[in-house]
PDB file of C-alpha atoms in Angstrom:
ATOM      1  CA  MET U   1      35.846 -19.002   3.648  1.00 51.00           C
ATOM      2  CA  SER U   2      33.801 -21.055   1.179  1.00 49.00           C
ATOM      3  CA  LYS U   3      31.120 -21.661   3.851  1.00 49.00           C
ATOM      4  CA  LEU U   4      30.705 -17.909   4.290  1.00 45.00           C
ATOM      5  CA  LEU U   5      30.246 -17.418   0.542  1.00 43.00           C
ATOM      6  CA  THR U   6      27.649 -20.196   0.369  1.00 42.00           C
ATOM      7  CA  VAL U   7      25.600 -18.686   3.202  1.00 42.00           C
ATOM      8  CA  SER U   8      25.717 -15.225   1.604  1.00 41.00           C
ATOM      9  CA  VAL U   9      24.455 -16.539  -1.725  1.00 42.00           C
ATOM     10  CA  MET U  10      21.611 -18.428  -0.037  1.00 42.00           C
ATOM     11  CA  VAL U  11      20.499 -15.315   1.856  1.00 41.00           C
ATOM     12  CA  LEU U  12      20.505 -13.201  -1.320  1.00 40.00           C
ATOM     13  CA  LEU U  13      18.482 -15.795  -3.220  1.00 40.00           C
ATOM     14  CA  SER U  14      15.988 -16.007  -0.373  1.00 40.00           C
ATOM     15  CA  VAL U  15      15.464 -12.226  -0.378  1.00 41.00           C
ATOM     16  CA  PHE U  16      15.039 -12.171  -4.174  1.00 41.00           C
ATOM     17  CA  VAL U  17      12.411 -14.933  -4.109  1.00 39.00           C
ATOM     18  CA  GLN U  18      10.489 -13.138  -1.346  1.00 41.00           C
ATOM     19  CA  ALA U  19      10.457  -9.897  -3.356  1.00 44.00           C
ATOM     20  CA  GLN U  20       8.832 -11.697  -6.309  1.00 47.00           C
ATOM     21  CA  ALA U  21       5.955 -12.924  -4.118  1.00 54.00           C
ATOM     22  CA  ILE U  22       4.608  -9.423  -3.308  1.00 79.00           C
ATOM     23  CA  GLN U  23       0.910  -9.014  -3.961  1.00 88.00           C
ATOM     24  CA  TYR U  24      -0.400  -5.587  -4.904  1.00 94.00           C
ATOM     25  CA  ALA U  25      -3.926  -4.267  -4.448  1.00 94.00           C
ATOM     26  CA  ARG U  26      -6.248  -2.043  -6.433  1.00 94.00           C
ATOM     27  CA  GLY U  27      -5.243   1.563  -5.903  1.00 92.00           C
ATOM     28  CA  ASP U  28      -1.559   0.869  -5.226  1.00 93.00           C
ATOM     29  CA  VAL U  29       0.812   3.204  -7.036  1.00 91.00           C
ATOM     30  CA  VAL U  30       3.701   1.232  -8.516  1.00 91.00           C
ATOM     31  CA  ARG U  31       6.849   1.778 -10.533  1.00 87.00           C
ATOM     32  CA  LEU U  32       7.241  -0.340 -13.666  1.00 87.00           C
ATOM     33  CA  LYS U  33      10.334  -1.496 -15.503  1.00 84.00           C
ATOM     34  CA  SER U  34      11.508   0.988 -18.119  1.00 80.00           C
ATOM     35  CA  GLN U  35      10.471   0.679 -21.736  1.00 70.00           C
ATOM     36  CA  ALA U  36      12.749  -1.184 -24.137  1.00 75.00           C
ATOM     37  CA  ASN U  37      14.153   2.142 -25.383  1.00 71.00           C
ATOM     38  CA  GLY U  38      15.137   3.094 -21.817  1.00 66.00           C
ATOM     39  CA  ASP U  39      12.538   5.838 -21.395  1.00 69.00           C
ATOM     40  CA  PRO U  40      11.119   5.858 -17.865  1.00 66.00           C
ATOM     41  CA  LEU U  41       7.457   5.047 -17.415  1.00 74.00           C
ATOM     42  CA  PRO U  42       5.296   7.284 -15.233  1.00 77.00           C
ATOM     43  CA  ASP U  43       4.339   5.883 -11.847  1.00 83.00           C
ATOM     44  CA  SER U  44       1.161   3.910 -12.410  1.00 88.00           C
ATOM     45  CA  ARG U  45      -1.956   3.012 -10.454  1.00 91.00           C
ATOM     46  CA  ILE U  46      -3.253  -0.536 -10.282  1.00 94.00           C
ATOM     47  CA  ILE U  47      -6.931  -0.567 -11.195  1.00 94.00           C
ATOM     48  CA  ALA U  48      -7.497  -4.341 -11.433  1.00 96.00           C
ATOM     49  CA  VAL U  49      -5.880  -7.464 -10.000  1.00 97.00           C
ATOM     50  CA  ALA U  50      -5.970 -11.160 -10.897  1.00 96.00           C
ATOM     51  CA  GLY U  51      -9.521 -12.480 -11.050  1.00 97.00           C
ATOM     52  CA  ASP U  52     -11.124  -9.058 -11.575  1.00 98.00           C
ATOM     53  CA  HIS U  53     -13.470  -8.536 -14.510  1.00 98.00           C
ATOM     54  CA  ILE U  54     -12.431  -5.327 -16.284  1.00 96.00           C
ATOM     55  CA  GLN U  55     -14.448  -3.611 -18.984  1.00 96.00           C
ATOM     56  CA  PHE U  56     -13.876  -0.535 -21.137  1.00 93.00           C
ATOM     57  CA  SER U  57     -17.145   0.720 -22.615  1.00 92.00           C
ATOM     58  CA  LYS U  58     -19.176   3.861 -23.225  1.00 88.00           C
ATOM     59  CA  SER U  59     -20.227   3.528 -19.569  1.00 87.00           C
ATOM     60  CA  GLY U  60     -16.599   4.077 -18.543  1.00 91.00           C
ATOM     61  CA  VAL U  61     -13.917   1.861 -17.085  1.00 94.00           C
ATOM     62  CA  LEU U  62     -15.515  -0.768 -14.858  1.00 96.00           C
ATOM     63  CA  VAL U  63     -13.883  -3.274 -12.527  1.00 97.00           C
ATOM     64  CA  ASN U  64     -16.260  -5.891 -11.166  1.00 97.00           C
ATOM     65  CA  ASP U  65     -19.151  -3.680 -12.355  1.00 95.00           C
ATOM     66  CA  GLN U  66     -17.880  -0.658 -10.375  1.00 96.00           C
ATOM     67  CA  VAL U  67     -16.710   2.532 -12.120  1.00 94.00           C
ATOM     68  CA  VAL U  68     -12.992   3.270 -11.647  1.00 93.00           C
ATOM     69  CA  PRO U  69     -12.772   6.783 -10.144  1.00 89.00           C
ATOM     70  CA  ASP U  70     -10.262   9.558 -10.764  1.00 87.00           C
ATOM     71  CA  LEU U  71      -9.354   8.940 -14.401  1.00 87.00           C
ATOM     72  CA  SER U  72      -8.661  12.082 -16.447  1.00 83.00           C
ATOM     73  CA  LYS U  73     -11.053  12.919 -19.278  1.00 87.00           C
ATOM     74  CA  ARG U  74      -8.285  12.328 -21.826  1.00 84.00           C
ATOM     75  CA  LEU U  75      -7.380   8.914 -20.433  1.00 85.00           C
ATOM     76  CA  LEU U  76     -11.022   7.929 -20.127  1.00 88.00           C
ATOM     77  CA  ALA U  77     -11.622   8.905 -23.768  1.00 87.00           C
ATOM     78  CA  GLN U  78      -8.609   6.824 -24.855  1.00 84.00           C
ATOM     79  CA  LEU U  79      -9.629   3.761 -22.855  1.00 86.00           C
ATOM     80  CA  THR U  80     -13.272   3.749 -23.890  1.00 89.00           C
ATOM     81  CA  ALA U  81     -12.709   4.424 -27.608  1.00 89.00           C
ATOM     82  CA  GLU U  82     -12.863   0.680 -28.331  1.00 90.00           C
ATOM     83  CA  PRO U  83     -14.938  -1.732 -26.207  1.00 92.00           C
ATOM     84  CA  TRP U  84     -12.811  -4.296 -24.380  1.00 91.00           C
ATOM     85  CA  GLU U  85     -13.333  -6.688 -21.503  1.00 94.00           C
ATOM     86  CA  GLN U  86     -11.393  -9.463 -19.845  1.00 95.00           C
ATOM     87  CA  VAL U  87     -10.868 -11.313 -16.602  1.00 97.00           C
ATOM     88  CA  VAL U  88      -7.384 -10.443 -15.363  1.00 97.00           C
ATOM     89  CA  PRO U  89      -5.270 -13.638 -15.440  1.00 97.00           C
ATOM     90  CA  ALA U  90      -3.274 -14.916 -12.473  1.00 95.00           C
ATOM     91  CA  GLY U  91      -0.034 -13.038 -11.864  1.00 94.00           C
ATOM     92  CA  HIS U  92      -1.159  -9.962 -13.820  1.00 95.00           C
ATOM     93  CA  TYR U  93      -2.430  -6.464 -13.055  1.00 95.00           C
ATOM     94  CA  VAL U  94      -4.116  -3.742 -15.089  1.00 94.00           C
ATOM     95  CA  VAL U  95      -2.307  -0.462 -14.534  1.00 92.00           C
ATOM     96  CA  VAL U  96      -2.830   3.065 -15.800  1.00 90.00           C
ATOM     97  CA  GLY U  97      -0.297   5.821 -15.860  1.00 83.00           C
ATOM     98  CA  GLU U  98      -0.571   9.311 -17.182  1.00 75.00           C
ATOM     99  CA  ARG U  99       2.067  11.709 -18.350  1.00 68.00           C
ATOM    100  CA  GLN U 100       0.850  15.095 -19.453  1.00 64.00           C
ATOM    101  CA  ASP U 101       3.364  17.115 -21.426  1.00 61.00           C
ATOM    102  CA  ALA U 102       3.268  19.928 -23.975  1.00 60.00           C
ATOM    103  CA  THR U 103       1.769  17.547 -26.545  1.00 61.00           C
ATOM    104  CA  GLY U 104      -0.934  16.357 -24.132  1.00 59.00           C
ATOM    105  CA  THR U 105       0.345  12.784 -24.239  1.00 60.00           C
ATOM    106  CA  VAL U 106      -1.651  10.284 -22.215  1.00 63.00           C
ATOM    107  CA  THR U 107      -0.239   6.868 -21.397  1.00 71.00           C
ATOM    108  CA  TYR U 108      -2.103   3.637 -20.652  1.00 73.00           C
ATOM    109  CA  HIS U 109      -0.038   0.599 -19.767  1.00 77.00           C
ATOM    110  CA  GLY U 110      -2.680  -2.139 -19.693  1.00 85.00           C
ATOM    111  CA  LEU U 111      -2.305  -5.768 -18.659  1.00 90.00           C
ATOM    112  CA  ILE U 112       1.093  -6.117 -16.976  1.00 90.00           C
ATOM    113  CA  PRO U 113       2.725  -9.253 -15.524  1.00 92.00           C
ATOM    114  CA  GLY U 114       3.652  -8.857 -11.872  1.00 91.00           C
ATOM    115  CA  SER U 115       7.307  -9.432 -12.796  1.00 88.00           C
ATOM    116  CA  ASN U 116       7.301  -6.038 -14.576  1.00 87.00           C
ATOM    117  CA  ILE U 117       6.505  -4.203 -11.346  1.00 89.00           C
ATOM    118  CA  LEU U 118       9.608  -2.958  -9.537  1.00 87.00           C
ATOM    119  CA  GLY U 119       7.757  -2.036  -6.343  1.00 87.00           C
ATOM    120  CA  SER U 120       5.210   0.259  -4.779  1.00 88.00           C
ATOM    121  CA  VAL U 121       5.710   4.015  -4.606  1.00 85.00           C
ATOM    122  CA  ASN U 122       5.238   5.728  -1.262  1.00 76.00           C
ATOM    123  CA  ARG U 123       4.563   9.419  -1.708  1.00 59.00           C
ATOM    124  CA  ARG U 124       5.093  11.666   1.269  1.00 52.00           C
TER     125      ARG U 124
END
């Protein structure tokens, strides 16, 4: 019986380690871990991956000198209010998520470690 338990634990650990090694690409829609207060985060789109040069400026949101398409006017205004640029470090992603409600709230998540991504979202 103890051999069976040992094998089960090894299989579970192997699956968990594999799940952590997932690489996401620009454009993937992902679900992030909830905020500390337990509020759910909106599904978010990856706009930059490790090694990408990202820049927020009056010219817009640029990744590797290419404009990021399909950002709402409100989100674009929020992101470009203050100039910012960085090369995305290893193991990190830049994600944006929007939640429009009665107050017109717009959410930007920013530089996120890969460990905060629960998985990709497949919409049918």
